């Protein structure tokens, strides 16, 4: 049974290995290039004594390329679900070949369990190899940038891709089991996996562990360090608040000394009609106007030291979902007509 499952899957497996080989070659070249650049910058900064600025230039040189690579690898679970998971059962049902398999001595459940297990294992190995290679290639830049929890970076590194690949495979198989047509199953799987990959970092990951909290006074310097002031509705918020070495998960509105949200009218006045002071910071007189009102923010965050704990928790959650969806498949196949 295992040999038959492999024979039916080997074309897709060989295609996956070829793609992985090309990707691996590029990641190895990139990783060696980054390490050579780091040595060059280190030699330069030792002469000038300004290694911090040199390392920031190294990050700037490779940040965009590594982000694009992480984005490409982030699509691997989608492709695995569509091209490995979705046709696994849908093609059998569509072409009628399932009747031959189900008339043998092997039960439907065992047939499905072996086929799923074979493809899930291959998907996990592929994702593990890709994630490991990217983590190795990017490690010098990651160590400097400290952006370990970035939405795209986190999901393409370490353990998380393994759980994503397993879940995408079984989700594709179950979608095919219900739809019974290969192309609709592939399209539905792609959409469902994309939804899960969006929901996980934005709605679930921030709550896997209780966040730490910090109250930050809004001085002129702190306000000017933000990426933006307000929204289209003039809500009293600062956008893009960053703290070195942590992942900021939520930021309150601007709060007064007694903990109440700042009056939107006062906020709008500081934005549009701030007294002229000659301030030259990012937001000019608006920063001075807001800082004079003794405001603060409540910030929730996760420290970078929790990276591996979050990786383990998120991967375990994906594997739990894989088991639950797999159980659904085993139940459903008993009630699937021939």
mmCIF file of C-alpha atoms in Angstrom:
data_model
loop_
_atom_site.group_PDB
_atom_site.id
_atom_site.type_symbol
_atom_site.label_atom_id
_atom_site.label_comp_id
_atom_site.label_asym_id
_atom_site.label_seq_id
_atom_site.Cartn_x
_atom_site.Cartn_y
_atom_site.Cartn_z
ATOM 1 C CA UNK A 1 0.000 0.000 0.000
ATOM 2 C CA UNK A 2 2.813 2.404 0.854
ATOM 3 C CA UNK A 3 4.634 1.491 -2.369
ATOM 4 C CA UNK A 4 1.514 2.115 -4.434
ATOM 5 C CA UNK A 5 0.965 5.476 -2.741
ATOM 6 C CA UNK A 6 4.535 6.441 -3.551
ATOM 7 C CA UNK A 7 4.196 5.407 -7.192
ATOM 8 C CA UNK A 8 1.068 7.558 -7.567
ATOM 9 C CA UNK A 9 2.750 10.508 -5.879
ATOM 10 C CA UNK A 10 6.286 10.293 -7.246
ATOM 11 C CA UNK A 11 5.797 12.697 -10.182
ATOM 12 C CA UNK A 12 4.690 15.483 -7.840
ATOM 13 C CA UNK A 13 7.453 14.569 -5.396
ATOM 14 C CA UNK A 14 10.125 14.758 -8.099
ATOM 15 C CA UNK A 15 8.789 18.141 -9.230
ATOM 16 C CA UNK A 16 8.939 19.368 -5.637
ATOM 17 C CA UNK A 17 12.524 18.147 -5.234
ATOM 18 C CA UNK A 18 13.578 19.918 -8.438
ATOM 19 C CA UNK A 19 12.016 23.191 -7.288
ATOM 20 C CA UNK A 20 13.602 22.774 -3.855
ATOM 21 C CA UNK A 21 16.989 22.138 -5.485
ATOM 22 C CA UNK A 22 16.802 25.378 -7.472
ATOM 23 C CA UNK A 23 15.649 27.294 -4.404
ATOM 24 C CA UNK A 24 18.358 25.719 -2.253
ATOM 25 C CA UNK A 25 21.061 26.748 -4.723
ATOM 26 C CA UNK A 26 19.844 30.352 -4.694
ATOM 27 C CA UNK A 27 19.581 30.436 -0.877
ATOM 28 C CA UNK A 28 23.085 29.015 -0.455
ATOM 29 C CA UNK A 29 24.486 31.629 -2.850
ATOM 30 C CA UNK A 30 22.575 34.364 -1.019
ATOM 31 C CA UNK A 31 23.745 33.147 2.383
ATOM 32 C CA UNK A 32 27.388 33.060 1.285
ATOM 33 C CA UNK A 33 27.005 36.504 -0.289
ATOM 34 C CA UNK A 34 25.599 37.912 2.966
ATOM 35 C CA UNK A 35 28.469 36.432 4.988
ATOM 36 C CA UNK A 36 31.053 37.830 2.573
ATOM 37 C CA UNK A 37 29.401 41.253 2.781
ATOM 38 C CA UNK A 38 29.402 41.069 6.578
ATOM 39 C CA UNK A 39 33.130 40.355 6.600
ATOM 40 C CA UNK A 40 33.713 43.297 4.276
ATOM 41 C CA UNK A 41 31.651 45.671 6.413
ATOM 42 C CA UNK A 42 33.349 44.395 9.572
ATOM 43 C CA UNK A 43 36.798 45.078 8.128
ATOM 44 C CA UNK A 44 35.722 48.604 7.153
ATOM 45 C CA UNK A 45 34.113 49.441 10.479
ATOM 46 C CA UNK A 46 37.096 48.232 12.492
ATOM 47 C CA UNK A 47 39.125 50.903 10.727
ATOM 48 C CA UNK A 48 36.574 53.680 11.297
ATOM 49 C CA UNK A 49 35.261 52.515 14.697
ATOM 50 C CA UNK A 50 31.607 52.780 13.627
ATOM 51 C CA UNK A 51 30.462 49.145 13.372
ATOM 52 C CA UNK A 52 26.833 49.874 14.304
ATOM 53 C CA UNK A 53 26.302 51.995 11.183
ATOM 54 C CA UNK A 54 28.094 49.408 9.030
ATOM 55 C CA UNK A 55 25.861 46.610 10.267
ATOM 56 C CA UNK A 56 22.767 48.716 9.580
ATOM 57 C CA UNK A 57 23.996 49.156 6.005
ATOM 58 C CA UNK A 58 24.335 45.375 5.760
ATOM 59 C CA UNK A 59 20.705 44.994 6.839
ATOM 60 C CA UNK A 60 19.613 47.618 4.336
ATOM 61 C CA UNK A 61 21.452 45.869 1.504
ATOM 62 C CA UNK A 62 19.643 42.559 1.995
ATOM 63 C CA UNK A 63 16.371 43.336 3.774
ATOM 64 C CA UNK A 64 14.258 43.591 0.615
ATOM 65 C CA UNK A 65 15.709 40.453 -0.974
ATOM 66 C CA UNK A 66 15.181 38.394 2.176
ATOM 67 C CA UNK A 67 11.660 39.732 2.579
ATOM 68 C CA UNK A 68 10.840 38.693 -0.990
ATOM 69 C CA UNK A 69 12.329 35.244 -0.371
ATOM 70 C CA UNK A 70 10.252 34.886 2.787
ATOM 71 C CA UNK A 71 7.169 35.909 0.811
ATOM 72 C CA UNK A 72 7.905 33.298 -1.849
ATOM 73 C CA UNK A 73 8.444 30.587 0.764
ATOM 74 C CA UNK A 74 5.257 31.738 2.477
ATOM 75 C CA UNK A 75 3.400 30.576 -0.639
ATOM 76 C CA UNK A 76 4.867 27.066 -0.443
ATOM 77 C CA UNK A 77 2.035 25.757 1.802
ATOM 78 C CA UNK A 78 -0.508 27.196 -0.646
ATOM 79 C CA UNK A 79 1.128 25.393 -3.569
ATOM 80 C CA UNK A 80 1.486 22.166 -1.584
ATOM 81 C CA UNK A 81 -2.177 22.252 -0.660
ATOM 82 C CA UNK A 82 -3.253 22.966 -4.229
ATOM 83 C CA UNK A 83 -0.978 20.614 -6.176
ATOM 84 C CA UNK A 84 -0.291 17.857 -3.658
ATOM 85 C CA UNK A 85 -3.275 17.821 -1.307
ATOM 86 C CA UNK A 86 -6.270 18.750 -3.464
ATOM 87 C CA UNK A 87 -5.760 16.154 -6.254
ATOM 88 C CA UNK A 88 -4.943 13.379 -3.789
ATOM 89 C CA UNK A 89 -8.556 12.182 -3.444
ATOM 90 C CA UNK A 90 -10.433 14.459 -5.843
ATOM 91 C CA UNK A 91 -8.669 12.983 -8.885
ATOM 92 C CA UNK A 92 -9.468 9.438 -7.747
ATOM 93 C CA UNK A 93 -13.137 10.313 -7.288
ATOM 94 C CA UNK A 94 -13.324 12.290 -10.522
ATOM 95 C CA UNK A 95 -11.779 9.550 -12.658
ATOM 96 C CA UNK A 96 -13.486 6.691 -10.840
ATOM 97 C CA UNK A 97 -10.250 4.885 -9.956
ATOM 98 C CA UNK A 98 -11.266 4.867 -6.289
ATOM 99 C CA UNK A 99 -13.650 1.992 -7.055
ATOM 100 C CA UNK A 100 -10.744 -0.338 -7.760
ATOM 101 C CA UNK A 101 -8.939 0.623 -4.543
ATOM 102 C CA UNK A 102 -12.075 0.328 -2.421
ATOM 103 C CA UNK A 103 -12.849 -3.140 -3.744
ATOM 104 C CA UNK A 104 -9.559 -4.558 -2.514
ATOM 105 C CA UNK A 105 -8.879 -6.028 0.911
ATOM 106 C CA UNK A 106 -7.632 -2.643 2.186
ATOM 107 C CA UNK A 107 -10.308 -0.620 3.957
ATOM 108 C CA UNK A 108 -11.184 2.906 2.867
ATOM 109 C CA UNK A 109 -9.783 4.349 6.058
ATOM 110 C CA UNK A 110 -6.474 2.555 5.737
ATOM 111 C CA UNK A 111 -6.232 3.530 2.068
ATOM 112 C CA UNK A 112 -6.795 7.183 2.978
ATOM 113 C CA UNK A 113 -4.510 7.112 6.029
ATOM 114 C CA UNK A 114 -1.587 5.711 4.044
ATOM 115 C CA UNK A 115 -2.048 8.124 1.141
ATOM 116 C CA UNK A 116 -2.399 11.104 3.449
ATOM 117 C CA UNK A 117 0.523 10.043 5.605
ATOM 118 C CA UNK A 118 2.825 9.662 2.599
ATOM 119 C CA UNK A 119 2.059 13.093 1.176
ATOM 120 C CA UNK A 120 2.007 14.871 4.541
ATOM 121 C CA UNK A 121 5.442 13.484 5.417
ATOM 122 C CA UNK A 122 6.841 14.592 2.055
ATOM 123 C CA UNK A 123 5.306 18.055 2.470
ATOM 124 C CA UNK A 124 6.761 18.451 5.967
ATOM 125 C CA UNK A 125 10.238 17.419 4.762
ATOM 126 C CA UNK A 126 10.070 19.875 1.859
ATOM 127 C CA UNK A 127 8.924 22.732 4.087
ATOM 128 C CA UNK A 128 11.522 21.902 6.753
ATOM 129 C CA UNK A 129 14.318 21.989 4.187
ATOM 130 C CA UNK A 130 13.158 25.299 2.687
ATOM 131 C CA UNK A 131 12.631 26.953 6.089
ATOM 132 C CA UNK A 132 16.003 25.749 7.376
ATOM 133 C CA UNK A 133 17.841 27.050 4.326
ATOM 134 C CA UNK A 134 16.196 30.465 4.554
ATOM 135 C CA UNK A 135 16.890 30.664 8.301
ATOM 136 C CA UNK A 136 20.555 29.874 7.664
ATOM 137 C CA UNK A 137 20.908 32.317 4.768
ATOM 138 C CA UNK A 138 19.236 35.175 6.656
ATOM 139 C CA UNK A 139 20.739 34.552 10.114
ATOM 140 C CA UNK A 140 23.442 37.295 9.940
ATOM 141 C CA UNK A 141 20.846 39.889 8.946
ATOM 142 C CA UNK A 142 18.236 38.587 11.414
ATOM 143 C CA UNK A 143 20.733 38.852 14.274
ATOM 144 C CA UNK A 144 21.206 42.544 13.544
ATOM 145 C CA UNK A 145 17.689 43.567 12.476
ATOM 146 C CA UNK A 146 15.921 41.870 15.397
ATOM 147 C CA UNK A 147 12.733 41.524 13.321
ATOM 148 C CA UNK A 148 12.109 37.915 14.334
ATOM 149 C CA UNK A 149 8.340 38.326 14.701
ATOM 150 C CA UNK A 150 7.706 40.084 11.403
ATOM 151 C CA UNK A 151 4.549 38.635 9.847
ATOM 152 C CA UNK A 152 6.259 37.385 6.699
ATOM 153 C CA UNK A 153 9.585 36.447 8.308
ATOM 154 C CA UNK A 154 8.144 34.431 11.208
ATOM 155 C CA UNK A 155 5.979 32.211 9.042
ATOM 156 C CA UNK A 156 8.794 31.330 6.614
ATOM 157 C CA UNK A 157 11.442 30.367 9.157
ATOM 158 C CA UNK A 158 12.200 27.659 11.714
ATOM 159 C CA UNK A 159 9.329 25.281 12.605
ATOM 160 C CA UNK A 160 6.195 27.069 11.455
ATOM 161 C CA UNK A 161 6.502 26.095 7.739
ATOM 162 C CA UNK A 162 6.431 22.421 8.761
ATOM 163 C CA UNK A 163 3.064 22.778 10.476
ATOM 164 C CA UNK A 164 1.716 24.926 7.643
ATOM 165 C CA UNK A 165 2.684 22.327 5.038
ATOM 166 C CA UNK A 166 1.064 19.463 6.967
ATOM 167 C CA UNK A 167 -2.155 21.410 7.475
ATOM 168 C CA UNK A 168 -2.308 22.630 3.859
ATOM 169 C CA UNK A 169 -1.930 19.061 2.598
ATOM 170 C CA UNK A 170 -4.726 17.582 4.682
ATOM 171 C CA UNK A 171 -6.955 20.607 4.067
ATOM 172 C CA UNK A 172 -6.484 20.131 0.309
ATOM 173 C CA UNK A 173 -7.280 16.423 0.586
ATOM 174 C CA UNK A 174 -10.468 17.064 2.555
ATOM 175 C CA UNK A 175 -11.551 19.803 0.151
ATOM 176 C CA UNK A 176 -11.145 17.339 -2.701
ATOM 177 C CA UNK A 177 -13.036 14.690 -0.770
ATOM 178 C CA UNK A 178 -16.034 17.013 -0.420
ATOM 179 C CA UNK A 179 -15.940 18.674 -3.857
ATOM 180 C CA UNK A 180 -14.999 15.510 -5.809
ATOM 181 C CA UNK A 181 -13.558 17.594 -8.669
ATOM 182 C CA UNK A 182 -9.857 18.381 -9.022
ATOM 183 C CA UNK A 183 -9.852 21.944 -10.361
ATOM 184 C CA UNK A 184 -12.526 23.275 -7.958
ATOM 185 C CA UNK A 185 -10.698 21.515 -5.118
ATOM 186 C CA UNK A 186 -7.412 23.170 -6.079
ATOM 187 C CA UNK A 187 -9.000 26.614 -6.254
ATOM 188 C CA UNK A 188 -10.880 26.141 -2.985
ATOM 189 C CA UNK A 189 -7.764 24.853 -1.243
ATOM 190 C CA UNK A 190 -5.672 27.804 -2.376
ATOM 191 C CA UNK A 191 -8.264 30.229 -1.045
ATOM 192 C CA UNK A 192 -8.710 28.414 2.275
ATOM 193 C CA UNK A 193 -4.972 28.132 2.941
ATOM 194 C CA UNK A 194 -4.482 31.820 2.165
ATOM 195 C CA UNK A 195 -7.233 32.695 4.648
ATOM 196 C CA UNK A 196 -5.622 30.560 7.357
ATOM 197 C CA UNK A 197 -2.181 32.061 6.679
ATOM 198 C CA UNK A 198 -3.702 35.524 7.068
ATOM 199 C CA UNK A 199 -5.723 34.767 10.186
ATOM 200 C CA UNK A 200 -2.926 32.983 12.068
ATOM 201 C CA UNK A 201 -0.439 35.905 12.367
ATOM 202 C CA UNK A 202 -3.054 38.611 12.704
ATOM 203 C CA UNK A 203 -5.702 37.094 14.972
ATOM 204 C CA UNK A 204 -4.215 34.026 16.683
ATOM 205 C CA UNK A 205 -0.433 34.362 17.027
ATOM 206 C CA UNK A 206 -0.528 37.508 19.218
ATOM 207 C CA UNK A 207 -2.606 35.594 21.796
ATOM 208 C CA UNK A 208 -0.591 32.373 22.016
ATOM 209 C CA UNK A 209 1.084 33.782 25.138
ATOM 210 C CA UNK A 210 0.033 36.602 27.480
ATOM 211 C CA UNK A 211 1.602 39.846 26.323
ATOM 212 C CA UNK A 212 3.796 42.061 28.423
ATOM 213 C CA UNK A 213 2.699 45.671 28.865
ATOM 214 C CA UNK A 214 4.462 48.983 29.005
ATOM 215 C CA UNK A 215 3.279 52.533 29.598
ATOM 216 C CA UNK A 216 5.236 54.968 27.443
ATOM 217 C CA UNK A 217 5.090 58.760 28.058
ATOM 218 C CA UNK A 218 4.532 60.716 24.882
ATOM 219 C CA UNK A 219 7.361 63.200 24.819
ATOM 220 C CA UNK A 220 8.156 65.224 21.715
ATOM 221 C CA UNK A 221 10.883 62.722 20.808
ATOM 222 C CA UNK A 222 8.570 59.724 21.310
ATOM 223 C CA UNK A 223 5.847 61.247 19.121
ATOM 224 C CA UNK A 224 8.317 62.149 16.372
ATOM 225 C CA UNK A 225 9.570 58.538 16.378
ATOM 226 C CA UNK A 226 6.132 57.272 15.278
ATOM 227 C CA UNK A 227 5.392 56.552 11.621
ATOM 228 C CA UNK A 228 2.172 58.500 11.511
ATOM 229 C CA UNK A 229 -0.397 60.561 13.418
ATOM 230 C CA UNK A 230 -4.130 59.931 13.348
ATOM 231 C CA UNK A 231 -6.420 58.138 10.898
ATOM 232 C CA UNK A 232 -8.928 59.211 8.273
ATOM 233 C CA UNK A 233 -11.403 59.766 11.101
ATOM 234 C CA UNK A 234 -8.886 61.812 13.131
ATOM 235 C CA UNK A 235 -8.764 59.187 15.893
ATOM 236 C CA UNK A 236 -6.109 60.075 18.515
ATOM 237 C CA UNK A 237 -3.626 57.338 17.605
ATOM 238 C CA UNK A 238 0.049 57.059 16.746
ATOM 239 C CA UNK A 239 0.928 54.589 13.984
ATOM 240 C CA UNK A 240 4.054 52.490 13.682
ATOM 241 C CA UNK A 241 5.213 52.501 17.294
ATOM 242 C CA UNK A 242 8.372 50.384 17.597
ATOM 243 C CA UNK A 243 10.396 49.081 20.529
ATOM 244 C CA UNK A 244 13.813 47.534 19.826
ATOM 245 C CA UNK A 245 13.967 43.789 20.422
ATOM 246 C CA UNK A 246 10.233 43.186 20.803
ATOM 247 C CA UNK A 247 7.123 42.546 18.738
ATOM 248 C CA UNK A 248 4.531 45.238 19.443
ATOM 249 C CA UNK A 249 1.144 43.508 19.301
ATOM 250 C CA UNK A 250 -1.184 46.377 20.204
ATOM 251 C CA UNK A 251 -1.057 50.087 21.000
ATOM 252 C CA UNK A 252 -3.765 52.072 22.744
ATOM 253 C CA UNK A 253 -5.080 55.436 21.679
ATOM 254 C CA UNK A 254 -3.380 58.451 23.169
ATOM 255 C CA UNK A 255 -4.382 58.516 26.833
ATOM 256 C CA UNK A 256 -4.503 61.412 29.279
ATOM 257 C CA UNK A 257 -2.878 61.313 32.709
ATOM 258 C CA UNK A 258 -6.073 59.854 34.260
ATOM 259 C CA UNK A 259 -6.188 57.017 31.673
ATOM 260 C CA UNK A 260 -8.991 58.355 29.474
ATOM 261 C CA UNK A 261 -8.678 58.583 25.657
ATOM 262 C CA UNK A 262 -7.681 61.994 24.408
ATOM 263 C CA UNK A 263 -10.588 64.090 23.112
ATOM 264 C CA UNK A 264 -10.552 63.785 19.282
ATOM 265 C CA UNK A 265 -11.233 67.536 19.008
ATOM 266 C CA UNK A 266 -8.099 68.337 20.995
ATOM 267 C CA UNK A 267 -6.134 65.882 18.866
ATOM 268 C CA UNK A 268 -7.463 67.475 15.679
ATOM 269 C CA UNK A 269 -6.572 70.947 16.973
ATOM 270 C CA UNK A 270 -2.981 69.843 17.595
ATOM 271 C CA UNK A 271 -2.794 68.330 14.129
ATOM 272 C CA UNK A 272 -4.341 71.187 12.188
ATOM 273 C CA UNK A 273 -4.034 74.281 14.374
ATOM 274 C CA UNK A 274 -1.034 73.753 16.651
ATOM 275 C CA UNK A 275 0.585 76.920 18.053
ATOM 276 C CA UNK A 276 3.699 77.899 16.128
ATOM 277 C CA UNK A 277 6.849 76.984 18.032
ATOM 278 C CA UNK A 278 9.343 76.473 15.238
ATOM 279 C CA UNK A 279 9.751 72.777 16.037
ATOM 280 C CA UNK A 280 11.645 70.902 13.334
ATOM 281 C CA UNK A 281 10.866 67.276 14.252
ATOM 282 C CA UNK A 282 8.928 64.792 12.155
ATOM 283 C CA UNK A 283 5.539 66.261 13.059
ATOM 284 C CA UNK A 284 6.736 69.751 13.919
ATOM 285 C CA UNK A 285 4.454 71.861 16.100
ATOM 286 C CA UNK A 286 1.910 69.032 16.404
ATOM 287 C CA UNK A 287 4.377 66.980 18.464
ATOM 288 C CA UNK A 288 4.971 69.893 20.831
ATOM 289 C CA UNK A 289 1.229 70.508 21.194
ATOM 290 C CA UNK A 290 0.480 66.863 22.040
ATOM 291 C CA UNK A 291 3.479 66.417 24.355
ATOM 292 C CA UNK A 292 2.347 69.418 26.422
ATOM 293 C CA UNK A 293 -0.832 67.554 27.434
ATOM 294 C CA UNK A 294 0.927 64.851 29.493
ATOM 295 C CA UNK A 295 -0.183 61.940 27.309
ATOM 296 C CA UNK A 296 0.914 58.306 27.311
ATOM 297 C CA UNK A 297 0.343 55.019 25.474
ATOM 298 C CA UNK A 298 -0.338 51.525 26.797
ATOM 299 C CA UNK A 299 1.699 49.123 24.675
ATOM 300 C CA UNK A 300 1.363 45.318 24.592
ATOM 301 C CA UNK A 301 4.344 43.401 23.266
ATOM 302 C CA UNK A 302 6.132 40.055 23.005
ATOM 303 C CA UNK A 303 9.918 40.009 23.553
ATOM 304 C CA UNK A 304 12.125 38.402 20.898
ATOM 305 C CA UNK A 305 13.327 35.876 23.473
ATOM 306 C CA UNK A 306 9.943 34.156 23.107
ATOM 307 C CA UNK A 307 10.552 33.440 19.403
ATOM 308 C CA UNK A 308 11.117 29.697 19.788
ATOM 309 C CA UNK A 309 8.273 29.320 22.252
ATOM 310 C CA UNK A 310 5.921 30.937 19.728
ATOM 311 C CA UNK A 311 7.341 28.771 16.946
ATOM 312 C CA UNK A 312 6.646 25.617 18.959
ATOM 313 C CA UNK A 313 3.149 26.743 19.971
ATOM 314 C CA UNK A 314 2.140 27.771 16.459
ATOM 315 C CA UNK A 315 3.517 24.585 14.921
ATOM 316 C CA UNK A 316 1.721 22.489 17.545
ATOM 317 C CA UNK A 317 -1.508 24.342 16.715
ATOM 318 C CA UNK A 318 -1.082 23.615 12.998
ATOM 319 C CA UNK A 319 -0.421 19.941 13.747
ATOM 320 C CA UNK A 320 -3.497 19.792 15.983
ATOM 321 C CA UNK A 321 -5.587 21.256 13.164
ATOM 322 C CA UNK A 322 -4.005 18.712 10.819
ATOM 323 C CA UNK A 323 -5.086 15.877 13.113
ATOM 324 C CA UNK A 324 -8.634 17.251 13.439
ATOM 325 C CA UNK A 325 -9.082 17.752 9.692
ATOM 326 C CA UNK A 326 -7.541 14.329 9.069
ATOM 327 C CA UNK A 327 -10.070 12.802 11.461
ATOM 328 C CA UNK A 328 -12.822 14.565 9.516
ATOM 329 C CA UNK A 329 -11.470 12.991 6.331
ATOM 330 C CA UNK A 330 -11.459 9.514 7.860
ATOM 331 C CA UNK A 331 -15.057 10.004 9.017
ATOM 332 C CA UNK A 332 -16.204 11.452 5.706
ATOM 333 C CA UNK A 333 -14.737 8.707 3.544
ATOM 334 C CA UNK A 334 -16.927 6.132 5.254
ATOM 335 C CA UNK A 335 -19.974 8.091 4.089
ATOM 336 C CA UNK A 336 -18.749 8.752 0.550
ATOM 337 C CA UNK A 337 -20.716 6.911 -2.079
ATOM 338 C CA UNK A 338 -18.934 4.928 -4.729
#
